[in-house]
PDB file of C-alpha atoms in Angstrom:
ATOM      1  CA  UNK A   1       4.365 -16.672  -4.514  1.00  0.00           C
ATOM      2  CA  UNK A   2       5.786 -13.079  -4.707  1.00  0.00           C
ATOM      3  CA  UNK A   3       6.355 -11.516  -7.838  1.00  0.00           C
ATOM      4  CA  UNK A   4       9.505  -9.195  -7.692  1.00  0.00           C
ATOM      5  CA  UNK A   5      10.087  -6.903 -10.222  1.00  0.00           C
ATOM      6  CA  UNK A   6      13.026  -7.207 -12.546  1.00  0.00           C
ATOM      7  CA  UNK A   7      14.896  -3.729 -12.076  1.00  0.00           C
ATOM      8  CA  UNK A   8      17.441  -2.899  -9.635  1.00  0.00           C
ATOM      9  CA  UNK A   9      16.006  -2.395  -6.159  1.00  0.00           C
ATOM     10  CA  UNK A  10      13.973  -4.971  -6.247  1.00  0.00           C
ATOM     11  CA  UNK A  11      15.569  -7.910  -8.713  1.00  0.00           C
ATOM     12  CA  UNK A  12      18.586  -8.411  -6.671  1.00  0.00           C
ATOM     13  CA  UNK A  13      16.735  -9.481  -3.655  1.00  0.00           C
ATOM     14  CA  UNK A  14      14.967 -12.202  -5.062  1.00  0.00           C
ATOM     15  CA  UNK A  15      17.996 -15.046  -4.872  1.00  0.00           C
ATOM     16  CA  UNK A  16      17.553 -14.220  -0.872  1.00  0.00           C
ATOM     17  CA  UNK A  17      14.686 -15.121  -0.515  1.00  0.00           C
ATOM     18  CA  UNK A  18      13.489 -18.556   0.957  1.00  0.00           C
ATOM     19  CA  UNK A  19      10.237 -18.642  -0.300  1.00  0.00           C
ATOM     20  CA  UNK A  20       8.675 -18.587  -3.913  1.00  0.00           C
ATOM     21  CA  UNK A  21       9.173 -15.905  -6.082  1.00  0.00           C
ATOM     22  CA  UNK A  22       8.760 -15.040  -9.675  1.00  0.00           C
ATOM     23  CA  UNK A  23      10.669 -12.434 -11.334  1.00  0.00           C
ATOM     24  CA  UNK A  24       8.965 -10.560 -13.467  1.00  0.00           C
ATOM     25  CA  UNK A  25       8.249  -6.884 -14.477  1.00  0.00           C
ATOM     26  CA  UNK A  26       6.138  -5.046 -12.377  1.00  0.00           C
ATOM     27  CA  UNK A  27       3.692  -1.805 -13.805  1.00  0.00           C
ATOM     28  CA  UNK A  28       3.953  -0.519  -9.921  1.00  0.00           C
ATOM     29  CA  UNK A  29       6.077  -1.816  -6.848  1.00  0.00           C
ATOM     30  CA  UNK A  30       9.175  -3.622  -6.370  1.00  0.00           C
ATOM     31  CA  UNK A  31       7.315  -6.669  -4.641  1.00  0.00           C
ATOM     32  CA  UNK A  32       3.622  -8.485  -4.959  1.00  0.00           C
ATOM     33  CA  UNK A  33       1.263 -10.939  -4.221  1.00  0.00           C
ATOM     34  CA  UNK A  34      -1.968 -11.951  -3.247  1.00  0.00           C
ATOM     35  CA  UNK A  35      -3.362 -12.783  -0.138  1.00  0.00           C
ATOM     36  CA  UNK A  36      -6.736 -13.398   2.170  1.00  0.00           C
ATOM     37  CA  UNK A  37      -8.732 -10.098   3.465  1.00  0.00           C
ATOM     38  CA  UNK A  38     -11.955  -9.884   5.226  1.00  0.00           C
ATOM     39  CA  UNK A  39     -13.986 -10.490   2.032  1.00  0.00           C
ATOM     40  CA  UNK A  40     -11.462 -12.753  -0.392  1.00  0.00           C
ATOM     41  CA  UNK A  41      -8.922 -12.738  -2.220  1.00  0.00           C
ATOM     42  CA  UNK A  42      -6.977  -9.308  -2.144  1.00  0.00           C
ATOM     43  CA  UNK A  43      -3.605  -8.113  -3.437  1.00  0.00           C
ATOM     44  CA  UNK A  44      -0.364  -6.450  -1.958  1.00  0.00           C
ATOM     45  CA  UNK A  45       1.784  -4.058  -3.607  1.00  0.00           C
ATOM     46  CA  UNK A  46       5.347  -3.362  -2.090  1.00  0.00           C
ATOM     47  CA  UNK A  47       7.862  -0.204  -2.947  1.00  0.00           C
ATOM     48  CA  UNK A  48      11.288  -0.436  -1.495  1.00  0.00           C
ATOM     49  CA  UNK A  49      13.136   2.566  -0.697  1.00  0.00           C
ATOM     50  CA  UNK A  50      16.184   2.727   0.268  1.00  0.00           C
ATOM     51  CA  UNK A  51      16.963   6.209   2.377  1.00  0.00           C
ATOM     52  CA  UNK A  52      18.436   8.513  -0.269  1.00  0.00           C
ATOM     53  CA  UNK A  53      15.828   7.886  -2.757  1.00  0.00           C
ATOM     54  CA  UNK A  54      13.037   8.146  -0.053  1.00  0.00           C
ATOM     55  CA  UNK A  55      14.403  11.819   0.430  1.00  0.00           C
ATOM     56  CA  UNK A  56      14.847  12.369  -3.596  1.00  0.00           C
ATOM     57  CA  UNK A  57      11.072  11.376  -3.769  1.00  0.00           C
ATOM     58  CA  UNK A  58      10.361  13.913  -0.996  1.00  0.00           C
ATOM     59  CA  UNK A  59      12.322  16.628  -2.602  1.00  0.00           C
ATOM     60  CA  UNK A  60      10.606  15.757  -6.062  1.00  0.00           C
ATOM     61  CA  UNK A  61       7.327  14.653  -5.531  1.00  0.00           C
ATOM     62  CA  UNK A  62       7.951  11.487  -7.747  1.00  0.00           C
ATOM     63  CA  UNK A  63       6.689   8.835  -4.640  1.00  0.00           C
ATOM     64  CA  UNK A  64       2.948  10.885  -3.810  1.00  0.00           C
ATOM     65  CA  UNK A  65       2.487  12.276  -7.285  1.00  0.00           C
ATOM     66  CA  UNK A  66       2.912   9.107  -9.496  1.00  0.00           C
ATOM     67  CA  UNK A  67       3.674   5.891  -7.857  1.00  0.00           C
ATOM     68  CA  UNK A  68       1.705   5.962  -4.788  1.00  0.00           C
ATOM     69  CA  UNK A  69      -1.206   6.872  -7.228  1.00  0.00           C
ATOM     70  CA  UNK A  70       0.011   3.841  -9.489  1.00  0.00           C
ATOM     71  CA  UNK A  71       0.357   1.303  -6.303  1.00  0.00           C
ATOM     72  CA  UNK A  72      -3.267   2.916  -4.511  1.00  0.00           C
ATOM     73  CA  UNK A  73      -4.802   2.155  -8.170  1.00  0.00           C
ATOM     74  CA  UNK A  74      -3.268  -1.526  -8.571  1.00  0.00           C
ATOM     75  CA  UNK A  75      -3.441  -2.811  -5.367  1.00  0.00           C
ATOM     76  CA  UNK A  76      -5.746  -3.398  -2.402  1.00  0.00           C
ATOM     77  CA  UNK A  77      -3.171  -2.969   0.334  1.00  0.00           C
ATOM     78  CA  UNK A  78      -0.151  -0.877  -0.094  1.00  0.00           C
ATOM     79  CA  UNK A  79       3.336  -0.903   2.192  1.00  0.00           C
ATOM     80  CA  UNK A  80       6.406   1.285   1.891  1.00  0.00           C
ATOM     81  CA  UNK A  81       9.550   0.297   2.840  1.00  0.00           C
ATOM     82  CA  UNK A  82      12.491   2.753   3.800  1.00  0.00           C
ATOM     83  CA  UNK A  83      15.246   0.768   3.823  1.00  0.00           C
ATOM     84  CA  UNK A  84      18.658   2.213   5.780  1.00  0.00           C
ATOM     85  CA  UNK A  85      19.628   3.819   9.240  1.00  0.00           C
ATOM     86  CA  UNK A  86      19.287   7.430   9.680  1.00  0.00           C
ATOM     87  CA  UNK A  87      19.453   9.641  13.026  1.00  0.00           C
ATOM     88  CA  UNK A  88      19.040  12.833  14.606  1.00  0.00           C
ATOM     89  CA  UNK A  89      21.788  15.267  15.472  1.00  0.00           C
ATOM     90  CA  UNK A  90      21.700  15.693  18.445  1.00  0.00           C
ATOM     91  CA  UNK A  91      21.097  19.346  19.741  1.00  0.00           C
ATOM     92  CA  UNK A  92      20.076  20.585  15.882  1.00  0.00           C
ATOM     93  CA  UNK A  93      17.378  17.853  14.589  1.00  0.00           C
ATOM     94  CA  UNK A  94      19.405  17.891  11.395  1.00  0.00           C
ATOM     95  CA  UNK A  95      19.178  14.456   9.615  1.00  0.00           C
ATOM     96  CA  UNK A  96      22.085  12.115   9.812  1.00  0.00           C
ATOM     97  CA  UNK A  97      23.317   9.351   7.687  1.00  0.00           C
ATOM     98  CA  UNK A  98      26.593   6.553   8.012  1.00  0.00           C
ATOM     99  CA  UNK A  99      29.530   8.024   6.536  1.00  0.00           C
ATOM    100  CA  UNK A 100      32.763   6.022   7.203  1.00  0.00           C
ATOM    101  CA  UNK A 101      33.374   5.751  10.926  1.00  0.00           C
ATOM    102  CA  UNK A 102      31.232   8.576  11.634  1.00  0.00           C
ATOM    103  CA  UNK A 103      27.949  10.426  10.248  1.00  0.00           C
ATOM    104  CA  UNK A 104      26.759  13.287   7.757  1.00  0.00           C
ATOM    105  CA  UNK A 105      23.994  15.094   7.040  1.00  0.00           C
ATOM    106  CA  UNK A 106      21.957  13.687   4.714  1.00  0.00           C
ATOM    107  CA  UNK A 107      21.968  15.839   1.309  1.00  0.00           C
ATOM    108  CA  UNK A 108      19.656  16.390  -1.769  1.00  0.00           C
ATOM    109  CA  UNK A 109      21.875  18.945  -3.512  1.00  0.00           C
ATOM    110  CA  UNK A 110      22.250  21.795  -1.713  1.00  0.00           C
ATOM    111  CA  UNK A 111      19.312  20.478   0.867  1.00  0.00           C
ATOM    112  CA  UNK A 112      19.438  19.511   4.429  1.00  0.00           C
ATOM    113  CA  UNK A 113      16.577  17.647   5.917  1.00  0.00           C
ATOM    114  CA  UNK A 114      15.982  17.967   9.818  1.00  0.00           C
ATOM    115  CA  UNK A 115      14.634  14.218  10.959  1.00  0.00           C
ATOM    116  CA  UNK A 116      11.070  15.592  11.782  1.00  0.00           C
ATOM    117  CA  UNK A 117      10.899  16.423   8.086  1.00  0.00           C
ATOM    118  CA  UNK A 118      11.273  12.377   7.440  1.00  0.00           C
ATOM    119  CA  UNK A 119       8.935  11.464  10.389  1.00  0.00           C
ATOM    120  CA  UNK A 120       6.206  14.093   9.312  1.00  0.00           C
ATOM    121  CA  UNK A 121       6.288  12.897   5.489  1.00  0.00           C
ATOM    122  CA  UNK A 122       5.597   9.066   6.941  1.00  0.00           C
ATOM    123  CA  UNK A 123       3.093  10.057   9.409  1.00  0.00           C
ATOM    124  CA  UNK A 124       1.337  11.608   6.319  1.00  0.00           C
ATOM    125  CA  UNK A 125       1.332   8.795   4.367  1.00  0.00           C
ATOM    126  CA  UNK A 126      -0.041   7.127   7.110  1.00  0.00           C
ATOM    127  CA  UNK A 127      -2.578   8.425   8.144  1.00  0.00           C
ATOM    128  CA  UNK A 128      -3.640  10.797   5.260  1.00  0.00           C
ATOM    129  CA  UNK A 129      -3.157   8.268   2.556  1.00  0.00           C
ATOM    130  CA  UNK A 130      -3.423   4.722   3.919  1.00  0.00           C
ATOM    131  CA  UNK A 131       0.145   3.354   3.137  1.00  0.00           C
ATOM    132  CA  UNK A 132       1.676   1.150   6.196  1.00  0.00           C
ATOM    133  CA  UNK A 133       5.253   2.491   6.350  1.00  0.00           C
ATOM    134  CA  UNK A 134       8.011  -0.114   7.408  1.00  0.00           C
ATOM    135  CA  UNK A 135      11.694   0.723   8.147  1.00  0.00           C
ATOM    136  CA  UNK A 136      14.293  -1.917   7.610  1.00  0.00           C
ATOM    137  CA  UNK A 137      18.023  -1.567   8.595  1.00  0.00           C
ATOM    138  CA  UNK A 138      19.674  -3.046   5.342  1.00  0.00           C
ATOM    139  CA  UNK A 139      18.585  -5.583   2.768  1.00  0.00           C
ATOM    140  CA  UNK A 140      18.646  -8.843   4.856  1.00  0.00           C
ATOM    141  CA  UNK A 141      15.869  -7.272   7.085  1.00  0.00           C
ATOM    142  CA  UNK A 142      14.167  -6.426   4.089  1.00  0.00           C
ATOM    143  CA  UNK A 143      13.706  -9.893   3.007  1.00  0.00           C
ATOM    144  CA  UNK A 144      12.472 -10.882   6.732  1.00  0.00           C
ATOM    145  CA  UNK A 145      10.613  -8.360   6.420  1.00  0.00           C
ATOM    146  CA  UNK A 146       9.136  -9.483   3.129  1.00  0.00           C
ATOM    147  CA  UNK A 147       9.087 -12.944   4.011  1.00  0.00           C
ATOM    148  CA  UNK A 148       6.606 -12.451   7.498  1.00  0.00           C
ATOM    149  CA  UNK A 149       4.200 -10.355   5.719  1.00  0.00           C
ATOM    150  CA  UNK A 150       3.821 -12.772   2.739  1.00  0.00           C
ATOM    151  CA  UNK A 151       3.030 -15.918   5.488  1.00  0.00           C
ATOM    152  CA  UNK A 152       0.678 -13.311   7.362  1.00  0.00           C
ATOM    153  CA  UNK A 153      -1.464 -12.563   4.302  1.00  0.00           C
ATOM    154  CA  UNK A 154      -1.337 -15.991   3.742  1.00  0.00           C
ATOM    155  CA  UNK A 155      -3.486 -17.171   6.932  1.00  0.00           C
ATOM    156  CA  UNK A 156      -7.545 -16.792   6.610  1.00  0.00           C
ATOM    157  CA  UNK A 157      -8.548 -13.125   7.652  1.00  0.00           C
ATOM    158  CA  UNK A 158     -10.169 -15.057  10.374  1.00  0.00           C
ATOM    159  CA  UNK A 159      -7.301 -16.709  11.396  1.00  0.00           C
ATOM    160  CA  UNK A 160      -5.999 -13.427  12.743  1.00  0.00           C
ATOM    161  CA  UNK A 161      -6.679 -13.393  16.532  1.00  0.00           C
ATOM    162  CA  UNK A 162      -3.643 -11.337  18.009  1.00  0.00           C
ATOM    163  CA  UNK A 163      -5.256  -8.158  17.901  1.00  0.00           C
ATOM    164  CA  UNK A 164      -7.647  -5.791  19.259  1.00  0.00           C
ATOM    165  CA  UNK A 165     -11.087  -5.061  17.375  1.00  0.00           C
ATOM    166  CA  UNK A 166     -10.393  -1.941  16.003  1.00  0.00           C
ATOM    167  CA  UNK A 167     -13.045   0.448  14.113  1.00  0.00           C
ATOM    168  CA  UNK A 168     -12.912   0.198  11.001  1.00  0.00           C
ATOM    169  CA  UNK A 169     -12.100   2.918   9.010  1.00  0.00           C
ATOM    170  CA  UNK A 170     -11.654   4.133   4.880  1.00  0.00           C
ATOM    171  CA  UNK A 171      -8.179   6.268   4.229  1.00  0.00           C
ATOM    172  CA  UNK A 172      -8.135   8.905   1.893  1.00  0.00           C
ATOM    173  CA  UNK A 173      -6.814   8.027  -1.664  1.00  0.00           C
ATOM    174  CA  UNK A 174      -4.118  10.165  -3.234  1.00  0.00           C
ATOM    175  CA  UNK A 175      -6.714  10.324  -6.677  1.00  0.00           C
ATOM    176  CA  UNK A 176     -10.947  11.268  -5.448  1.00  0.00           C
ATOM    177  CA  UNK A 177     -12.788   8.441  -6.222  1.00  0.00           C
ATOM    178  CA  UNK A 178     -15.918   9.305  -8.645  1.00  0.00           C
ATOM    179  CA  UNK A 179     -19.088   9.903  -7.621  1.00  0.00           C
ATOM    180  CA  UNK A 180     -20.531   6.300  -8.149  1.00  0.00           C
ATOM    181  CA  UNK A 181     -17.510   5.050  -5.890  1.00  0.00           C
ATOM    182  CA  UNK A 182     -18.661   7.414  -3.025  1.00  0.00           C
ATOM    183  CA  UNK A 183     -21.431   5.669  -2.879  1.00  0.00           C
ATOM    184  CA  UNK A 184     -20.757   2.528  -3.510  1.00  0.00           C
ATOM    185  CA  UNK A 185     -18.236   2.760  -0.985  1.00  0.00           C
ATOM    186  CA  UNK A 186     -20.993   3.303   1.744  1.00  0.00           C
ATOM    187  CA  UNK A 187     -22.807  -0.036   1.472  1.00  0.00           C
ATOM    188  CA  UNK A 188     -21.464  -1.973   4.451  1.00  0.00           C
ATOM    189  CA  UNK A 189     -18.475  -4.726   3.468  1.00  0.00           C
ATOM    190  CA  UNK A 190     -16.988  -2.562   0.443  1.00  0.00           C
ATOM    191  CA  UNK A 191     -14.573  -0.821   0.723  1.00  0.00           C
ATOM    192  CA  UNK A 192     -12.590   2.197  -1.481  1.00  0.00           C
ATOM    193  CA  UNK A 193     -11.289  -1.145  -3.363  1.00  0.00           C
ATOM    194  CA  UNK A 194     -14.605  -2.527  -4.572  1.00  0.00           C
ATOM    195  CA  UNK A 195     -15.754   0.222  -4.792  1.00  0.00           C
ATOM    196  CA  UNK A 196     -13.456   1.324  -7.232  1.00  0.00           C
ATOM    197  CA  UNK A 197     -14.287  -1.973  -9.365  1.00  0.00           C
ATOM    198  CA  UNK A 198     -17.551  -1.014  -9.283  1.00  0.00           C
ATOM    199  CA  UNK A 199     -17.345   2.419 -10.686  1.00  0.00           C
ATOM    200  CA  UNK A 200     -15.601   0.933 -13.314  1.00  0.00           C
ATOM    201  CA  UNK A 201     -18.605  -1.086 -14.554  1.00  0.00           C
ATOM    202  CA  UNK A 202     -21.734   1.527 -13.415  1.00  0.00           C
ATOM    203  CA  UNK A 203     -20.755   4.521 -15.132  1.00  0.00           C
ATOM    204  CA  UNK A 204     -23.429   5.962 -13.287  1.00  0.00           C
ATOM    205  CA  UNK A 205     -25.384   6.411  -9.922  1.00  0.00           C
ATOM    206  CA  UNK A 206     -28.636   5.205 -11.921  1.00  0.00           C
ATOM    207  CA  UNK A 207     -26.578   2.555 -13.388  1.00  0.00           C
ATOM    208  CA  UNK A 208     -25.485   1.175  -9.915  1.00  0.00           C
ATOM    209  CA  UNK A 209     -28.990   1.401  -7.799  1.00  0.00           C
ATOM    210  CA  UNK A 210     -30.539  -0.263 -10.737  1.00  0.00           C
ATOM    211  CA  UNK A 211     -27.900  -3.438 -10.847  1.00  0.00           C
ATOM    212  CA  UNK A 212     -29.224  -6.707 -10.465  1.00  0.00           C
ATOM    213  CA  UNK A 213     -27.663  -9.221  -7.929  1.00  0.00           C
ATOM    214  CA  UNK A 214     -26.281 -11.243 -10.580  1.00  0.00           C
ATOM    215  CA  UNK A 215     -24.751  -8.324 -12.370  1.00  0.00           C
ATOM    216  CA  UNK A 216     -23.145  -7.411  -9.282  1.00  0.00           C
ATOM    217  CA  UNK A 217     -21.936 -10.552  -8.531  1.00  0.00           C
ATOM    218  CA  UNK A 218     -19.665 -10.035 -12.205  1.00  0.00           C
ATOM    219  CA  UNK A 219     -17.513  -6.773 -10.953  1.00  0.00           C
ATOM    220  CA  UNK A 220     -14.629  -7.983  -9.177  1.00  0.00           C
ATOM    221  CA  UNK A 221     -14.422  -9.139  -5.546  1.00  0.00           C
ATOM    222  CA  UNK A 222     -18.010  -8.679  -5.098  1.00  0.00           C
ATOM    223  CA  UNK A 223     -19.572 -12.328  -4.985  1.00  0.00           C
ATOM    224  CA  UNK A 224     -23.219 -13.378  -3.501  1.00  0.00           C
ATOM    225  CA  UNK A 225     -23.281 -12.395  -0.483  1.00  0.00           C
ATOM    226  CA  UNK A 226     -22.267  -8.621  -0.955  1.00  0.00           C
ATOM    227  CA  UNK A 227     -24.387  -8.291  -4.001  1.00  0.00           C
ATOM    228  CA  UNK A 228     -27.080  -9.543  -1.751  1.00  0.00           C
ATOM    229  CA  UNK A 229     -26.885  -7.610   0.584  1.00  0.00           C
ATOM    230  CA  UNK A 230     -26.529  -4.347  -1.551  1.00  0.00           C
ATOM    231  CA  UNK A 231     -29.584  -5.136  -3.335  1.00  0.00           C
ATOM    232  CA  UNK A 232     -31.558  -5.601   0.149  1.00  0.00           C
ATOM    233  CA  UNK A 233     -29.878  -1.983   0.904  1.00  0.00           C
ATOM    234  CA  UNK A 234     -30.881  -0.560  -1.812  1.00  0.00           C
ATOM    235  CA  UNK A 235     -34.208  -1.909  -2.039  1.00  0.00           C
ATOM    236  CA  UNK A 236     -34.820  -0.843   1.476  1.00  0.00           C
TER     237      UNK A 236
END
């Protein structure tokens, strides 16, 4: 089931779409659920943005300095979604947007954007902070959109054969993690995620190296077999 928040830009999609939703208000994200990662159960935060409030965020800071944070904290995988058609003029670079029969530059006040100041601020979040950027052409898209990612997380990480093995790889987080995540976070199978969960119950370095396996199997998506094998790492 998704769970679709209850404010506008995110409530009025929910009567389109064909699977299960819940309406609801969301701390973080327009869109959530959870789904199947390499290790469990995981869960999927979604913001929706449609182009003139993805360049208001830019222009204010409001989408890296507080809900990216918000979404990065709350969730275990975290997409954007720009949602509207922009283009390039050609010969300046200057940003473009639909206007009547023709197109404008896009505005934030008195600002112009050129489009490589649109493509540089998704590249960065990215590949600096981990978010998977999708651009959608209008609301109907959207909902496809939403739609095939919900039945993808819902297949076994297993399941997942299209693909190329890839190295894994840990993005930065807009917030440093504390020290006990750092290393928690290099024991193999973990993750910035778990990690995270398990900073929140060893307050310390000592605390953590000294865990039992059964205490670790309490902190949150942890289980047997990681605790097991952080104890044999550990232990040497």
């Amino acid at each position: 089931m998704i769970l679709v928040d209850d404010r506008i830009g995110s409530v009025e999609l929910a009567p389109l779409l064909s699977i299960p939703n819940s309406v609801c208000r969301l701390e973080f994200g327009d869109f959530a659920w959870s789904g199947h990662g390499p290790e469990g159960q995981v869960s999927i935060g979604v913001e929706r943005k449609r182009i003139s409030d993805f360049l208001s965020s830019m222009t204010t800071g409001r989408l890296s300095g507080h809900q990216l944070i918000g979404l990065s904290a709350n969730f275990d995988f975290v997409y954007l979604i720009v949602e509207g058609v922009w283009r390039p003029e050609r010969g300046t670079g200057i940003l473009q947007v639909p206007c009547g029969k023709g197109w404008q530059a896009a505005q934030q006040g008195s600002r112009r954007f050129m489009v490589r100041d649109i493509y540089n601020f998704i590249n960065t979040l990215q590949v600096i902070c981990g978010v998977h950027v999708v651009t959608t052409y209008n609301d109907l898209e959207t909902v496809k959109w939403l739609e095939s990612c919900y039945s993808w997380w819902q297949k076994k990480w297993e399941a997942h054969k299209s693909h190329l093995q890839f190295r894994d790889s840990d993005h930065a987080h807009l917030v440093r993690p504390s020290l006990v995540a750092r290393i928690a976070n290099q024991f193999p199978g973990i993750g910035l995620g778990r990690a995270r969960h398990l900073a929140e119950k060893f307050k310390s370095p000592i605390e953590l190296v000294l865990a039992t396996k059964e205490e670790l199997e309490k902190v949150e998506g942890i289980g047997k077999t990681l605790a097991k094998n952080i104890v044999r790492q550990i232990n040497g």
